[in-house]
Tab-separated table of C-alpha atoms and ligand atoms in Angstrom:
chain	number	residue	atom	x	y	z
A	1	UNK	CA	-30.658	1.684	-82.269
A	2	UNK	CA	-28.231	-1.188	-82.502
A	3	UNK	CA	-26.128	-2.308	-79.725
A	4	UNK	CA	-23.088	-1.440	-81.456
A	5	UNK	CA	-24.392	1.776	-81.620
A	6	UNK	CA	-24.973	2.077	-77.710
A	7	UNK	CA	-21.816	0.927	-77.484
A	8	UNK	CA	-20.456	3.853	-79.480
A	9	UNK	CA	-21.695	6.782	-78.236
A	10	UNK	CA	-20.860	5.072	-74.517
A	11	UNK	CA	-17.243	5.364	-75.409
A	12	UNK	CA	-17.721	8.929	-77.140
A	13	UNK	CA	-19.199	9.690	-73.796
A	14	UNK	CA	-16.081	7.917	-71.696
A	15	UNK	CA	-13.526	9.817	-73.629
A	16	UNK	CA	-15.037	13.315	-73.733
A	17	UNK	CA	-15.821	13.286	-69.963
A	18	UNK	CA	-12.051	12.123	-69.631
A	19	UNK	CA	-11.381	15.369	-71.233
A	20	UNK	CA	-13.268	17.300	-69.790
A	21	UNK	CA	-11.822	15.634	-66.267
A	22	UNK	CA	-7.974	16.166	-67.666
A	23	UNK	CA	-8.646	19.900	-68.197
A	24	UNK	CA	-10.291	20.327	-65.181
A	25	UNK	CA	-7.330	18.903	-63.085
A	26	UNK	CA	-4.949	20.550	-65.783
A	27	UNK	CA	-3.036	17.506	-66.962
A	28	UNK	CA	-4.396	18.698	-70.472
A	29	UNK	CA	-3.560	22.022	-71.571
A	30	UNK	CA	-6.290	23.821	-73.293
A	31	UNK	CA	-4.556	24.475	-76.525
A	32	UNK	CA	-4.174	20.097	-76.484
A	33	UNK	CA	-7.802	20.020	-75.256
A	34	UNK	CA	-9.260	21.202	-78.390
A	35	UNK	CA	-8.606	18.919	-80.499
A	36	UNK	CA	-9.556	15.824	-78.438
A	37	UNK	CA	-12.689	17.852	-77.806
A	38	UNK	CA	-13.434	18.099	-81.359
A	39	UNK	CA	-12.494	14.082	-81.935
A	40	UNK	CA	-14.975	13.472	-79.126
A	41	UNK	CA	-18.109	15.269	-80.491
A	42	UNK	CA	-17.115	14.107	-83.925
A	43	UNK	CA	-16.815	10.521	-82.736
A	44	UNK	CA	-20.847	11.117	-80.935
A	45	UNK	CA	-22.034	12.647	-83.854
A	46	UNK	CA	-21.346	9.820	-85.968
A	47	UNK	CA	-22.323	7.282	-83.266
A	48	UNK	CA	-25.555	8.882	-83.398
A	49	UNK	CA	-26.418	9.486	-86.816
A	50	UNK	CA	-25.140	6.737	-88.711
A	51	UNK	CA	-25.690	9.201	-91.958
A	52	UNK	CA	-23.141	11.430	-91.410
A	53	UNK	CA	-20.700	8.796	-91.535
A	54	UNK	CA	-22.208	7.202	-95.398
A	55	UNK	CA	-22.439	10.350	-96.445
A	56	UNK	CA	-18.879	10.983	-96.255
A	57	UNK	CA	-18.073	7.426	-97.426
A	58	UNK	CA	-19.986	8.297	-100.568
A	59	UNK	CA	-18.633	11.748	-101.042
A	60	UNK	CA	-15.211	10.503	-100.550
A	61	UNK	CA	-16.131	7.238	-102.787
A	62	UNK	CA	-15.242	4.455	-100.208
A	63	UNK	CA	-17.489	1.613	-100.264
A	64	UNK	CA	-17.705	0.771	-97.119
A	65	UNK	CA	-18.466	3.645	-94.601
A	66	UNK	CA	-16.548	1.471	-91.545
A	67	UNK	CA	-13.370	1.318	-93.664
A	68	UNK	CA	-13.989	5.597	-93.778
A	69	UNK	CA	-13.742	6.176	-89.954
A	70	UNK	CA	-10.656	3.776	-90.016
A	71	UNK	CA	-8.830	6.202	-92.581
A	72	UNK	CA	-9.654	8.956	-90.906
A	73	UNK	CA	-8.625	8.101	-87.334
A	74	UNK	CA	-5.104	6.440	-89.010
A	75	UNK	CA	-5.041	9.813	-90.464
A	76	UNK	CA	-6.102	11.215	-87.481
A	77	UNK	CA	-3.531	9.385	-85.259
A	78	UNK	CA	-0.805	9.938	-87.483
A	79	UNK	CA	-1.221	14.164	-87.420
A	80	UNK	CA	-1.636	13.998	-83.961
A	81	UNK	CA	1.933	11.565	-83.554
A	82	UNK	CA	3.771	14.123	-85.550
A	83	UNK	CA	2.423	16.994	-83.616
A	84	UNK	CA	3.243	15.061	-80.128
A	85	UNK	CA	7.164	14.862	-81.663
A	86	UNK	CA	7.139	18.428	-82.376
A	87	UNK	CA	5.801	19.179	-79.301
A	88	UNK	CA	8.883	17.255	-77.519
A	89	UNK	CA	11.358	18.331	-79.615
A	90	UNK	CA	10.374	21.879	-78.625
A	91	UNK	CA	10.539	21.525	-74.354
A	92	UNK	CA	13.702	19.615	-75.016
A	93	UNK	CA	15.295	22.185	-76.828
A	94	UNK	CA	13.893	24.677	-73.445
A	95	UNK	CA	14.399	22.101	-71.475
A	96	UNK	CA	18.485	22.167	-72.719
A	97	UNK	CA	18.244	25.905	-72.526
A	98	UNK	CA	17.449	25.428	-68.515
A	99	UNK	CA	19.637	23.184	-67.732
A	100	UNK	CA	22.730	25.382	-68.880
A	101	UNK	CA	21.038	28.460	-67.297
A	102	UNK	CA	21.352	26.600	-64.688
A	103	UNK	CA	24.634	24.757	-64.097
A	104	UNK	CA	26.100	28.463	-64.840
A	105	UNK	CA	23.339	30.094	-61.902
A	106	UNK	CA	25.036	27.211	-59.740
A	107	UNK	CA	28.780	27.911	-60.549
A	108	UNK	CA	28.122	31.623	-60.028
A	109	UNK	CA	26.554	30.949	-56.875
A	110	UNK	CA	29.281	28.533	-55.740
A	111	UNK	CA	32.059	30.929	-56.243
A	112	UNK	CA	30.615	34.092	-54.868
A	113	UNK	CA	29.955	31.860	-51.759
A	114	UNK	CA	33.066	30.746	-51.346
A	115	UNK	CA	34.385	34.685	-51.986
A	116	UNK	CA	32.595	35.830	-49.359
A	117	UNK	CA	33.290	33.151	-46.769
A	118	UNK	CA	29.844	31.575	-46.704
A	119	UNK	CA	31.644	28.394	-46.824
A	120	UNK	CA	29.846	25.036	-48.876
A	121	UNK	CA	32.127	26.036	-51.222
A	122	UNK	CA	33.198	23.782	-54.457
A	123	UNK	CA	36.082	22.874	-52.917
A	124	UNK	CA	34.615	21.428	-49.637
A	125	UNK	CA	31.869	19.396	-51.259
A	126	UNK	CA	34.495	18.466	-53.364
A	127	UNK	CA	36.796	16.288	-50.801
A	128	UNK	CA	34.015	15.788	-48.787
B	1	UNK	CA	49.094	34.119	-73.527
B	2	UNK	CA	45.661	34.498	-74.331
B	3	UNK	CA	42.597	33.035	-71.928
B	4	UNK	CA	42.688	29.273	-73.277
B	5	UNK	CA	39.863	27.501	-71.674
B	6	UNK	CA	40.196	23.921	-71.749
B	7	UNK	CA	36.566	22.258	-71.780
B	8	UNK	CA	35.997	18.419	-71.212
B	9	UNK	CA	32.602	17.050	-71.083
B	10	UNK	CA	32.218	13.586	-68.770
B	11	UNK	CA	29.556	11.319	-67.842
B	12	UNK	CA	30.873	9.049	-65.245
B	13	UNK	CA	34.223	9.220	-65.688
B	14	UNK	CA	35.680	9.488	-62.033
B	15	UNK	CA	38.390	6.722	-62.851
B	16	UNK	CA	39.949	8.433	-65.788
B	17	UNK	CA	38.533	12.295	-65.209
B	18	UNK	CA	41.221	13.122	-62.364
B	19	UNK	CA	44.283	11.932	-64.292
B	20	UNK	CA	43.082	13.656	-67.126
B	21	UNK	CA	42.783	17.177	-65.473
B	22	UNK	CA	46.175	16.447	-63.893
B	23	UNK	CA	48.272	15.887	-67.575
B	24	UNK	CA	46.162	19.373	-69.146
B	25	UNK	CA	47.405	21.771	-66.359
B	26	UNK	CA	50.822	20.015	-67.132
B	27	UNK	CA	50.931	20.359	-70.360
B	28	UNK	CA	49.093	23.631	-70.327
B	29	UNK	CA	49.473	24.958	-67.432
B	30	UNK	CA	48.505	28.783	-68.311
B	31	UNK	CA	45.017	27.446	-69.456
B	32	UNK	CA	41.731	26.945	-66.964
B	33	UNK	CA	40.234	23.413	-67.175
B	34	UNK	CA	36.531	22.950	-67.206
B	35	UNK	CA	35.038	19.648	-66.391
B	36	UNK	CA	31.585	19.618	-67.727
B	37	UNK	CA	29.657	16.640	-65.681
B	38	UNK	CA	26.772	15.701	-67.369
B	39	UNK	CA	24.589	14.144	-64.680
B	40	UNK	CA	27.375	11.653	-63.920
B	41	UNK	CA	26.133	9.331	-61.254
B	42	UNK	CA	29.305	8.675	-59.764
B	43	UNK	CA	31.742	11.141	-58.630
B	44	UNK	CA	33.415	12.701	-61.412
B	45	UNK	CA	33.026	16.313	-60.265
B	46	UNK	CA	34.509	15.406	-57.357
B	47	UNK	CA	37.753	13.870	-58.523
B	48	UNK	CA	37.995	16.642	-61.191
B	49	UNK	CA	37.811	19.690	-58.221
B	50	UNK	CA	40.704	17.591	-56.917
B	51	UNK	CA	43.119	17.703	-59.440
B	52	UNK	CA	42.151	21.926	-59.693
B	53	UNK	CA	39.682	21.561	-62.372
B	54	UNK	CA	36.148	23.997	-62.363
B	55	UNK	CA	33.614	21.820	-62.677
B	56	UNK	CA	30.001	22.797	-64.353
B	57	UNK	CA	27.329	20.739	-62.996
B	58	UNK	CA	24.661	19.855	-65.297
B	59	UNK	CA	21.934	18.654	-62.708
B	60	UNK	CA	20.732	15.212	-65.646
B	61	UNK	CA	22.631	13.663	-68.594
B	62	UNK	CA	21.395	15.701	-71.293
B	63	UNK	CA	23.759	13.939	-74.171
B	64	UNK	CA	27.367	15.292	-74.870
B	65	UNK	CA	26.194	18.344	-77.663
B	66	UNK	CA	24.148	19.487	-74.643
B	67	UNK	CA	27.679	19.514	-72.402
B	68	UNK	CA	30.112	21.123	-74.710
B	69	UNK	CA	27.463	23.797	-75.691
B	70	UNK	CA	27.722	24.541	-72.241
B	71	UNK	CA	31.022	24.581	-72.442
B	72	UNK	CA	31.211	27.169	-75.034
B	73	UNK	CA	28.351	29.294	-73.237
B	74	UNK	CA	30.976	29.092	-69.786
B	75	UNK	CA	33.990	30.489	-72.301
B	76	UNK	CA	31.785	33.182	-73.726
B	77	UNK	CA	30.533	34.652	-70.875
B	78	UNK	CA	33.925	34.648	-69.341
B	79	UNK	CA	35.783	36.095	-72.104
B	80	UNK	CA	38.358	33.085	-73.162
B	81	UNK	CA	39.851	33.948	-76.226
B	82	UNK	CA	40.392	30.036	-77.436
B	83	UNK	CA	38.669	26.677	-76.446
B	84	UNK	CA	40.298	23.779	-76.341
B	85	UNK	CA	37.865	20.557	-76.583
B	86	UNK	CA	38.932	16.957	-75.142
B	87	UNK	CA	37.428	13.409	-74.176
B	88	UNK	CA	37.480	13.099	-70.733
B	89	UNK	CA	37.583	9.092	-70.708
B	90	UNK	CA	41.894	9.792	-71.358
B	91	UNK	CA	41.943	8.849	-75.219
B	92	UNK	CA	43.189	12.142	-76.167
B	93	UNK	CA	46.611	13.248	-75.174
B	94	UNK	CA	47.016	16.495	-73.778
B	95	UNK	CA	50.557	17.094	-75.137
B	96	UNK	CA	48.712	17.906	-78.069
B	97	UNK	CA	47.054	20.855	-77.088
B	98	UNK	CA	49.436	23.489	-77.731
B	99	UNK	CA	49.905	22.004	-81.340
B	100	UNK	CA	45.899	22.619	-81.590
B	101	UNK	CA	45.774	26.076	-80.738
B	102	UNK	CA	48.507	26.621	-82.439
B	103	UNK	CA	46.468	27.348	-86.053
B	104	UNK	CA	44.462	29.649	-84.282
B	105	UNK	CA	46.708	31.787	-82.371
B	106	UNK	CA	48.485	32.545	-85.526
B	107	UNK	CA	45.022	33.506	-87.189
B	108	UNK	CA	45.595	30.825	-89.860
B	109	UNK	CA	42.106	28.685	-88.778
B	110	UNK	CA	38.668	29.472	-86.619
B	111	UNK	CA	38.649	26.172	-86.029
B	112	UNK	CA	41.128	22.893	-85.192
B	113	UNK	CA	40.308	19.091	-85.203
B	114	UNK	CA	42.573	16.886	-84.649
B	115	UNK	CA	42.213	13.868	-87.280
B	116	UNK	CA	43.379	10.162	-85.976
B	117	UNK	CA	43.537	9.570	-90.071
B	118	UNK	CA	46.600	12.363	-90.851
B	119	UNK	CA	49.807	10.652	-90.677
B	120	UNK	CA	52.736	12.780	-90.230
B	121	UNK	CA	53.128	12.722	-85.934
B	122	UNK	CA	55.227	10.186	-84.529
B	123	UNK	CA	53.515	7.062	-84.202
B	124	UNK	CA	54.905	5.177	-81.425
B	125	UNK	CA	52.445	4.779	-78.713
B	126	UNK	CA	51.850	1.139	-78.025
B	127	UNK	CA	48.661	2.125	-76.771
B	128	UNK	CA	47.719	3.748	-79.833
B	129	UNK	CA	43.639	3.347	-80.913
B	130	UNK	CA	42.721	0.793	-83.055
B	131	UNK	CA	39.217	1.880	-84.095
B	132	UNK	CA	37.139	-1.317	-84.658
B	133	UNK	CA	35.934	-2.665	-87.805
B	134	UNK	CA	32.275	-1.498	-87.596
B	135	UNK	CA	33.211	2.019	-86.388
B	136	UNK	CA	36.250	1.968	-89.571
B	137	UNK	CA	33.478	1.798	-91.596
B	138	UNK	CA	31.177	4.514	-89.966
B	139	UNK	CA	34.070	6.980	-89.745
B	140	UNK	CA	34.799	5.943	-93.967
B	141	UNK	CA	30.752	6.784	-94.598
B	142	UNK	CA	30.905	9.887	-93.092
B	143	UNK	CA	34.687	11.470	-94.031
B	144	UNK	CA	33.586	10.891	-97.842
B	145	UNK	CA	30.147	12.106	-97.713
B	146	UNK	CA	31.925	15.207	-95.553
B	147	UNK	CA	33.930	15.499	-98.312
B	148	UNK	CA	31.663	15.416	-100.898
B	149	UNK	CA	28.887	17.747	-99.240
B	150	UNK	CA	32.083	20.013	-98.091
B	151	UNK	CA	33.938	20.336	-101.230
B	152	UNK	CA	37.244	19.500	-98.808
B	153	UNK	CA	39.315	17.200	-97.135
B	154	UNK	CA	37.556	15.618	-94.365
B	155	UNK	CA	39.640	12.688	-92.676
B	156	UNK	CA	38.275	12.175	-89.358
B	157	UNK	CA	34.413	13.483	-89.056
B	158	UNK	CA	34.029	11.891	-85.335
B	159	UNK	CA	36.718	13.422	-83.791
B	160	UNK	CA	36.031	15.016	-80.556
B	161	UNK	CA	39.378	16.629	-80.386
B	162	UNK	CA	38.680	20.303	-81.345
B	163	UNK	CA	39.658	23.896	-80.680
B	164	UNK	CA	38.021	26.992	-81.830
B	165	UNK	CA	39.116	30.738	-81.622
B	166	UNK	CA	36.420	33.591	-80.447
B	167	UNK	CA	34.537	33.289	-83.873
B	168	UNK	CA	33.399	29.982	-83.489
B	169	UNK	CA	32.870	30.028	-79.948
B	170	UNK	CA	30.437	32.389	-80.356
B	171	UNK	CA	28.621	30.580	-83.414
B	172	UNK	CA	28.483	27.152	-81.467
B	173	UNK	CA	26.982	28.865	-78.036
B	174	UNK	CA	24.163	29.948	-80.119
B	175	UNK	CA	23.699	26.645	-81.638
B	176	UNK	CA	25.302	23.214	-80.929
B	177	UNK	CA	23.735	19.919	-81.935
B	178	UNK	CA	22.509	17.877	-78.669
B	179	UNK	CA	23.728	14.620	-79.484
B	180	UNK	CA	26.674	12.573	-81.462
B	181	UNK	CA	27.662	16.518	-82.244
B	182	UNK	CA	30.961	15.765	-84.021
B	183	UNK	CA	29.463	15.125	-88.277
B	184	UNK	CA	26.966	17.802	-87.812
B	185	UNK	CA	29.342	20.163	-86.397
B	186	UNK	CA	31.353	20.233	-89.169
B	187	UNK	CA	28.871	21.063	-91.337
B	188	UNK	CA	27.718	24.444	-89.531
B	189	UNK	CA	30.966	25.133	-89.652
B	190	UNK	CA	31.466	24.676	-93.213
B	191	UNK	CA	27.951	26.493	-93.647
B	192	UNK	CA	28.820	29.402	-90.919
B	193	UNK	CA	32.128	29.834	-93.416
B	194	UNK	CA	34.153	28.648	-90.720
B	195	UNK	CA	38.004	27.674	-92.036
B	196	UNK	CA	38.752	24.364	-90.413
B	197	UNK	CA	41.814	22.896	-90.037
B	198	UNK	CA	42.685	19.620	-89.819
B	199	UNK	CA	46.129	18.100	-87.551
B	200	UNK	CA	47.525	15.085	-86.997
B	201	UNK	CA	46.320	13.822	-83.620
B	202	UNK	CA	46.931	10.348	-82.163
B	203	UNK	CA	43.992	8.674	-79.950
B	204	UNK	CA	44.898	6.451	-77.263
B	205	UNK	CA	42.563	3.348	-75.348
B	206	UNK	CA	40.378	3.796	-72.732
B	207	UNK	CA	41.986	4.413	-69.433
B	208	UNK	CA	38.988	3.610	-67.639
B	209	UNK	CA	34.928	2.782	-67.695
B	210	UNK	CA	33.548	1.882	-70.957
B	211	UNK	CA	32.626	4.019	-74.348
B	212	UNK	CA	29.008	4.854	-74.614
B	213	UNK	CA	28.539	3.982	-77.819
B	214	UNK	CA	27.483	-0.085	-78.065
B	215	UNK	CA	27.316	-1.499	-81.085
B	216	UNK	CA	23.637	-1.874	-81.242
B	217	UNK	CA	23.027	1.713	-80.722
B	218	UNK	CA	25.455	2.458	-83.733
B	219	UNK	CA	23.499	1.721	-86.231
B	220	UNK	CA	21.128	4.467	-84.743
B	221	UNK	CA	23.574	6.685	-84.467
B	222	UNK	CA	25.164	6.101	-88.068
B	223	UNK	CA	21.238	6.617	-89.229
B	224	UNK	CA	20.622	9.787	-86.957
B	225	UNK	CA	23.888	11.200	-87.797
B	226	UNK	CA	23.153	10.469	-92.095
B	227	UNK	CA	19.982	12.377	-91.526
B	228	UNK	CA	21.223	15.317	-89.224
B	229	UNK	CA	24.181	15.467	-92.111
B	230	UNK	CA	22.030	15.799	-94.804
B	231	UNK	CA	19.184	17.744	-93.550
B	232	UNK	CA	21.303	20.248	-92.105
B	233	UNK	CA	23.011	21.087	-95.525
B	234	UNK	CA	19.895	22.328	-96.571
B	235	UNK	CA	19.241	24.490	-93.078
B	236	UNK	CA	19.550	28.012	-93.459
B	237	UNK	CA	22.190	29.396	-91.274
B	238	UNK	CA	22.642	33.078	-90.250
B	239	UNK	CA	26.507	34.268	-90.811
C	1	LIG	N1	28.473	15.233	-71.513
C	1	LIG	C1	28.448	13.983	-71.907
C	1	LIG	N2	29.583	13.433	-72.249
C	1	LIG	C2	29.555	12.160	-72.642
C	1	LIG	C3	28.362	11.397	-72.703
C	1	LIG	N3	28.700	10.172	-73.156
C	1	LIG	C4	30.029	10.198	-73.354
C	1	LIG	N4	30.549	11.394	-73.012
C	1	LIG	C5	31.932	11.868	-73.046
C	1	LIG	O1	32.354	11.935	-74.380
C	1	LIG	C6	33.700	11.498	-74.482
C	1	LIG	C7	33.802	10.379	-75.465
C	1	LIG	O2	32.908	9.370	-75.112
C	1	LIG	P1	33.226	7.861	-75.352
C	1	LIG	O3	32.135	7.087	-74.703
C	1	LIG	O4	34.612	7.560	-74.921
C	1	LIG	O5	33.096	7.721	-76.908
C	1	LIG	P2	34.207	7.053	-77.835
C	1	LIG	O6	35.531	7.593	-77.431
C	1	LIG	O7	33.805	7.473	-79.212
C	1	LIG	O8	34.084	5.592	-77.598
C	1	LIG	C8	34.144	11.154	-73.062
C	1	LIG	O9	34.791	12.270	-72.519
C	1	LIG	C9	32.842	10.896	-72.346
C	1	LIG	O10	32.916	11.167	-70.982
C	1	LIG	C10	27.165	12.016	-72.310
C	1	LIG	O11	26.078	11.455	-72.316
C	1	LIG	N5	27.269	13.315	-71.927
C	2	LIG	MG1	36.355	7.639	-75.771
């Protein structure tokens, strides 16, 4: 085993245990989880069979196997980018949805207060 | 009359915001005036609940689509017959209101913009808006490509100076574009098969604060606003 190898399947190690570690303290949703899951056995697969890695270089005809695992993780990176811009686009639109929900819940509220006398109403904390 | 509901979004406008509520119940005075305050850090809701305006409180700045949706979702639930849409920065005159709703009351229009680019009014405000070079240009872009992609007359795409009968209230609640609205709005329209009308409207200066457009940021804008233009001719919309 080379050092660089060593090296490799450290990190693969690193980053799947901070996975695992997200998840378990839920700053990773499951549904994310997967895939980085899947990157992180990938990435120790190859880091401990060098094969698997030539053999897709050769199938794919690129020379050198290194310059494969580059494509793929731009690829890879680039997928998971778009999916990240989805992702926001998506709460913002909720989080839009929410807000207005909300600034009508709070006029509502305000008014029926000041209806029946609870006081706090807009026009106090208006001139206050 | 009819409800009129008189809806003006604001992010920190507290120097311009109380005057401007003051002049619409003048010139209006059997419409309600909603100050939308889109996470304004200083105190516009306040001033505006001075001058007798209802204020909606949106709790951060969510961009002014976001606001006059809002707007529009207030007016809907409450059963206003007509909206009436103004700046709240004091660059649109409230005299002109009536001449807005006007189109619509008559049944002639679902929708009224007021175009700084249709001569025929009066022009003798000294104050009257110059727009500046760069934003000549930007307004030029967009009223011919409107025009084009329309198949009518578009003269002033980036006008915020709008009214809208119950129709389009009800199409825009549903769906309102979040930010620089005004170039993608009147393309739903056109899409929704909206009739738009376009009236002479004059545009004053700032009264107070500054615009929240900088010039850096407008090429952005002119970019984000090409793309939401052009991609939203080919969205499907639901009549
Ligand atoms: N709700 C909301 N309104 C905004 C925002 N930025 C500007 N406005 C309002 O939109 C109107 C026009 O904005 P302004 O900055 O004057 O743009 P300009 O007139 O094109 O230079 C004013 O009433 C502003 O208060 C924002 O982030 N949110
Ligand atoms: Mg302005």
């Amino acid at each position: 085993m080379t050092h660089i190898q060593i090296l490799a399947i450290l990190a693969s190690l690193l980053l799947m245990f901070l996975t695992v570690e997200l998840i378990r303290r839920k700053y990773l949703e499951e549904k994310y989880a997967l895939v980085w899951l899947l990157t992180c056995i990938f990435f120790l697969l190859c880091s401990i069979n060098l094969e698997i890695l030539s053999f897709l270089a050769r199938l794919t005809g690129v020379l050198v196997p290194a310059n494969f695992l580059f494509l793929l993780a731009f690829f890879f990176l680039v997928v998971i980018c778009l999916s990240l811009t989805v992702v926001v686009s998506r709460e913002s639109q909720r989080q839009r949805r929410l807000t207005q929900e909300l600034s009508m819940l709070k006029f509502n509220l305000e008014e029926i207060k000041k209806r029946v006398g609870l006081g706090g109403g807009e026009g106090q904390k208006g001139s206050s | 009359m009819d409800k009129v509901l008189v809806i003006i979004p604001a992010y920190n406008e507290k120097k311009s915001i109380g005057g401007v509520v003051r002049d619409v119940k003048t010139s209006l005075p059997e419409a309600d005036v909603l100050v939308i305050n889109d996470g304004s850090t200083d105190d516009t809701s306040g001033e505006a609940r001075q001058y007798g305006a209802m204020v909606l409180e949106l709790p951060c700045n969510m961009g002014l689509g976001v606001a006059v949706q809002s707007g529009l979702i207030f007016a809907q639930d409450r059963g206003y017959r007509f909206v009436a849409r103004m700046d709240g920065d004091g660059q649109h005159r409230p005299t002109e209101l009536r001449s807005l709703l006007a189109p619509l009351e008559k049944g002639e229009a679902d929708m009224v913009v007021g175009s700084r680019f249709l001569k025929a009014v009066s022009v003798s405000e000294l104050n009257e808006y110059k727009p500046s070079l760069a934003r000549r240009i930007g307004i030029g872009l967009f009223s011919g490509l409107l025009s084009f992609l329309l198949g009518t007359r578009v003269t002033d795409p980036n006008s915020g100076l709008h009214a809208m009968n119950h129709k389009s209230i009800s199409f825009f609640a549903k769906e309102y574009p979040p930010d620089y609205p005004e170039v993608e709005v009147r393309v739903m329209a056109h899409k929704a098969g909206l009739v738009i009308r376009e009236i002479p409207s004059t545009m004053l200066h700032r009264t107070g604060g500054a615009s929240s457009i900088t010039s850096l940021k407008s090429v952005y804008i002119v970019l984000e606003m090409l793309t939401s233009t052009i991609v939203g001719m080919f969205r499907r919309t639901e009549r």
